[in-house]
Amino acid sequence: MVKKQTAGRDKLGDFAPKFAELNDDVLFGQVWSRESELPAHQRSLITISALISAGNFEQLPAHLKIGKENGITKDEIAEVITHLSFYVGWPKAWSAFNLAEDIFND
């Protein structure tokens, strides 16, 4: 079961309350909770891959932590990033490895 997300309200609740609501209640509440359709482990792998592909590295540490909580291993994340490097670019892989190493070496 995916834990209740409050990051949207915690960070943007006063500034952008509707966005915060959609983030916490719809994206993380309704979409991520559909584990019978797609387990959280796979959702994390997909999300991390999408963030790396698009170069959205500001969001990546949070999703790497979520992925680790969802059972992604150090070996898995290394393999995913290595695989992606040939499709999305070597610099993106280096950036992703720099962030993943901090989280998965804890």
CSV table of C-alpha atoms in Angstrom, one decimal:
chain,number,residue,atom,x,y,z
A,1,MET,CA,0.0,0.0,0.0
A,2,VAL,CA,1.3,3.4,-1.0
A,3,LYS,CA,1.7,5.8,1.9
A,4,LYS,CA,-0.3,9.0,2.0
A,5,GLN,CA,1.5,11.8,0.2
A,6,THR,CA,1.5,15.3,1.6
A,7,ALA,CA,4.4,16.9,-0.3
A,8,GLY,CA,2.2,19.0,-2.5
A,9,ARG,CA,0.4,20.5,0.4
A,10,ASP,CA,3.5,20.8,2.5
A,11,LYS,CA,5.4,22.7,-0.2
A,12,LEU,CA,2.8,24.4,-2.3
A,13,GLY,CA,-0.4,24.3,-0.4
A,14,ASP,CA,-0.5,28.0,0.3
A,15,PHE,CA,0.8,29.1,-3.1
A,16,ALA,CA,-0.9,26.7,-5.4
A,17,PRO,CA,-3.6,24.8,-3.5
A,18,LYS,CA,-5.3,23.1,-6.5
A,19,PHE,CA,-2.0,21.8,-7.8
A,20,ALA,CA,-1.1,20.6,-4.3
A,21,GLU,CA,-4.5,18.8,-4.1
A,22,LEU,CA,-4.0,17.2,-7.5
A,23,ASN,CA,-0.5,16.1,-6.6
A,24,ASP,CA,-1.4,14.6,-3.3
A,25,ASP,CA,-4.9,13.3,-3.9
A,26,VAL,CA,-5.1,12.4,-7.6
A,27,LEU,CA,-1.5,11.5,-8.7
A,28,PHE,CA,-0.3,10.0,-5.5
A,29,GLY,CA,-3.7,9.1,-4.0
A,30,GLN,CA,-5.6,7.7,-6.9
A,31,VAL,CA,-3.1,6.8,-9.6
A,32,TRP,CA,-0.3,5.4,-7.4
A,33,SER,CA,-2.8,3.4,-5.3
A,34,ARG,CA,-3.8,1.3,-8.4
A,35,GLU,CA,-1.4,-1.5,-7.3
A,36,SER,CA,-3.5,-4.3,-8.7
A,37,GLU,CA,-3.2,-2.8,-12.2
A,38,LEU,CA,0.5,-2.0,-11.8
A,39,PRO,CA,2.6,-2.6,-8.7
A,40,ALA,CA,4.3,0.3,-7.0
A,41,HIS,CA,7.8,-1.2,-7.8
A,42,GLN,CA,7.0,-1.0,-11.5
A,43,ARG,CA,5.4,2.4,-11.2
A,44,SER,CA,8.6,3.6,-9.6
A,45,LEU,CA,10.8,2.2,-12.3
A,46,ILE,CA,8.6,3.8,-14.9
A,47,THR,CA,8.5,7.2,-13.1
A,48,ILE,CA,12.3,7.2,-12.5
A,49,SER,CA,12.9,6.3,-16.2
A,50,ALA,CA,10.6,9.1,-17.3
A,51,LEU,CA,12.2,11.7,-15.1
A,52,ILE,CA,15.7,10.7,-16.3
A,53,SER,CA,14.6,10.7,-19.9
A,54,ALA,CA,13.1,14.2,-19.7
A,55,GLY,CA,16.0,15.5,-17.6
A,56,ASN,CA,13.8,16.4,-14.6
A,57,PHE,CA,16.5,15.9,-12.1
A,58,GLU,CA,15.0,18.1,-9.4
A,59,GLN,CA,12.2,15.6,-8.9
A,60,LEU,CA,14.5,12.5,-9.2
A,61,PRO,CA,15.8,12.3,-5.6
A,62,ALA,CA,12.3,12.1,-4.2
A,63,HIS,CA,11.3,9.4,-6.6
A,64,LEU,CA,14.6,7.4,-6.1
A,65,LYS,CA,13.7,7.4,-2.4
A,66,ILE,CA,10.2,6.3,-3.1
A,67,GLY,CA,11.5,3.6,-5.5
A,68,LYS,CA,13.9,2.3,-2.8
A,69,GLU,CA,11.0,2.1,-0.4
A,70,ASN,CA,9.1,0.3,-3.2
A,71,GLY,CA,11.8,-2.4,-3.4
A,72,ILE,CA,14.1,-1.2,-6.1
A,73,THR,CA,17.6,-2.4,-5.4
A,74,LYS,CA,20.9,-0.8,-6.0
A,75,ASP,CA,21.7,-3.3,-8.7
A,76,GLU,CA,18.3,-2.7,-10.4
A,77,ILE,CA,18.7,1.1,-10.5
A,78,ALA,CA,22.2,0.8,-11.8
A,79,GLU,CA,21.0,-1.4,-14.6
A,80,VAL,CA,18.0,0.9,-15.4
A,81,ILE,CA,20.3,3.9,-15.7
A,82,THR,CA,22.9,2.1,-17.7
A,83,HIS,CA,20.2,0.9,-20.1
A,84,LEU,CA,18.7,4.4,-20.4
A,85,SER,CA,22.1,6.0,-21.1
A,86,PHE,CA,22.1,4.6,-24.6
A,87,TYR,CA,18.6,5.9,-25.3
A,88,VAL,CA,18.4,9.3,-23.5
A,89,GLY,CA,22.0,10.4,-23.4
A,90,TRP,CA,25.2,9.8,-21.5
A,91,PRO,CA,25.1,13.1,-19.6
A,92,LYS,CA,21.6,12.3,-18.2
A,93,ALA,CA,22.9,9.0,-17.0
A,94,TRP,CA,25.8,10.6,-15.3
A,95,SER,CA,23.5,13.0,-13.6
A,96,ALA,CA,21.1,10.3,-12.6
A,97,PHE,CA,24.0,8.1,-11.2
A,98,ASN,CA,25.2,11.0,-9.1
A,99,LEU,CA,21.8,11.3,-7.4
A,100,ALA,CA,21.1,7.5,-7.2
A,101,GLU,CA,24.5,6.8,-5.6
A,102,ASP,CA,23.7,9.1,-2.7
A,103,ILE,CA,20.3,7.4,-2.1
A,104,PHE,CA,21.2,3.8,-2.7
A,105,ASN,CA,24.5,3.9,-0.8
A,106,ASP,CA,22.7,4.9,2.5
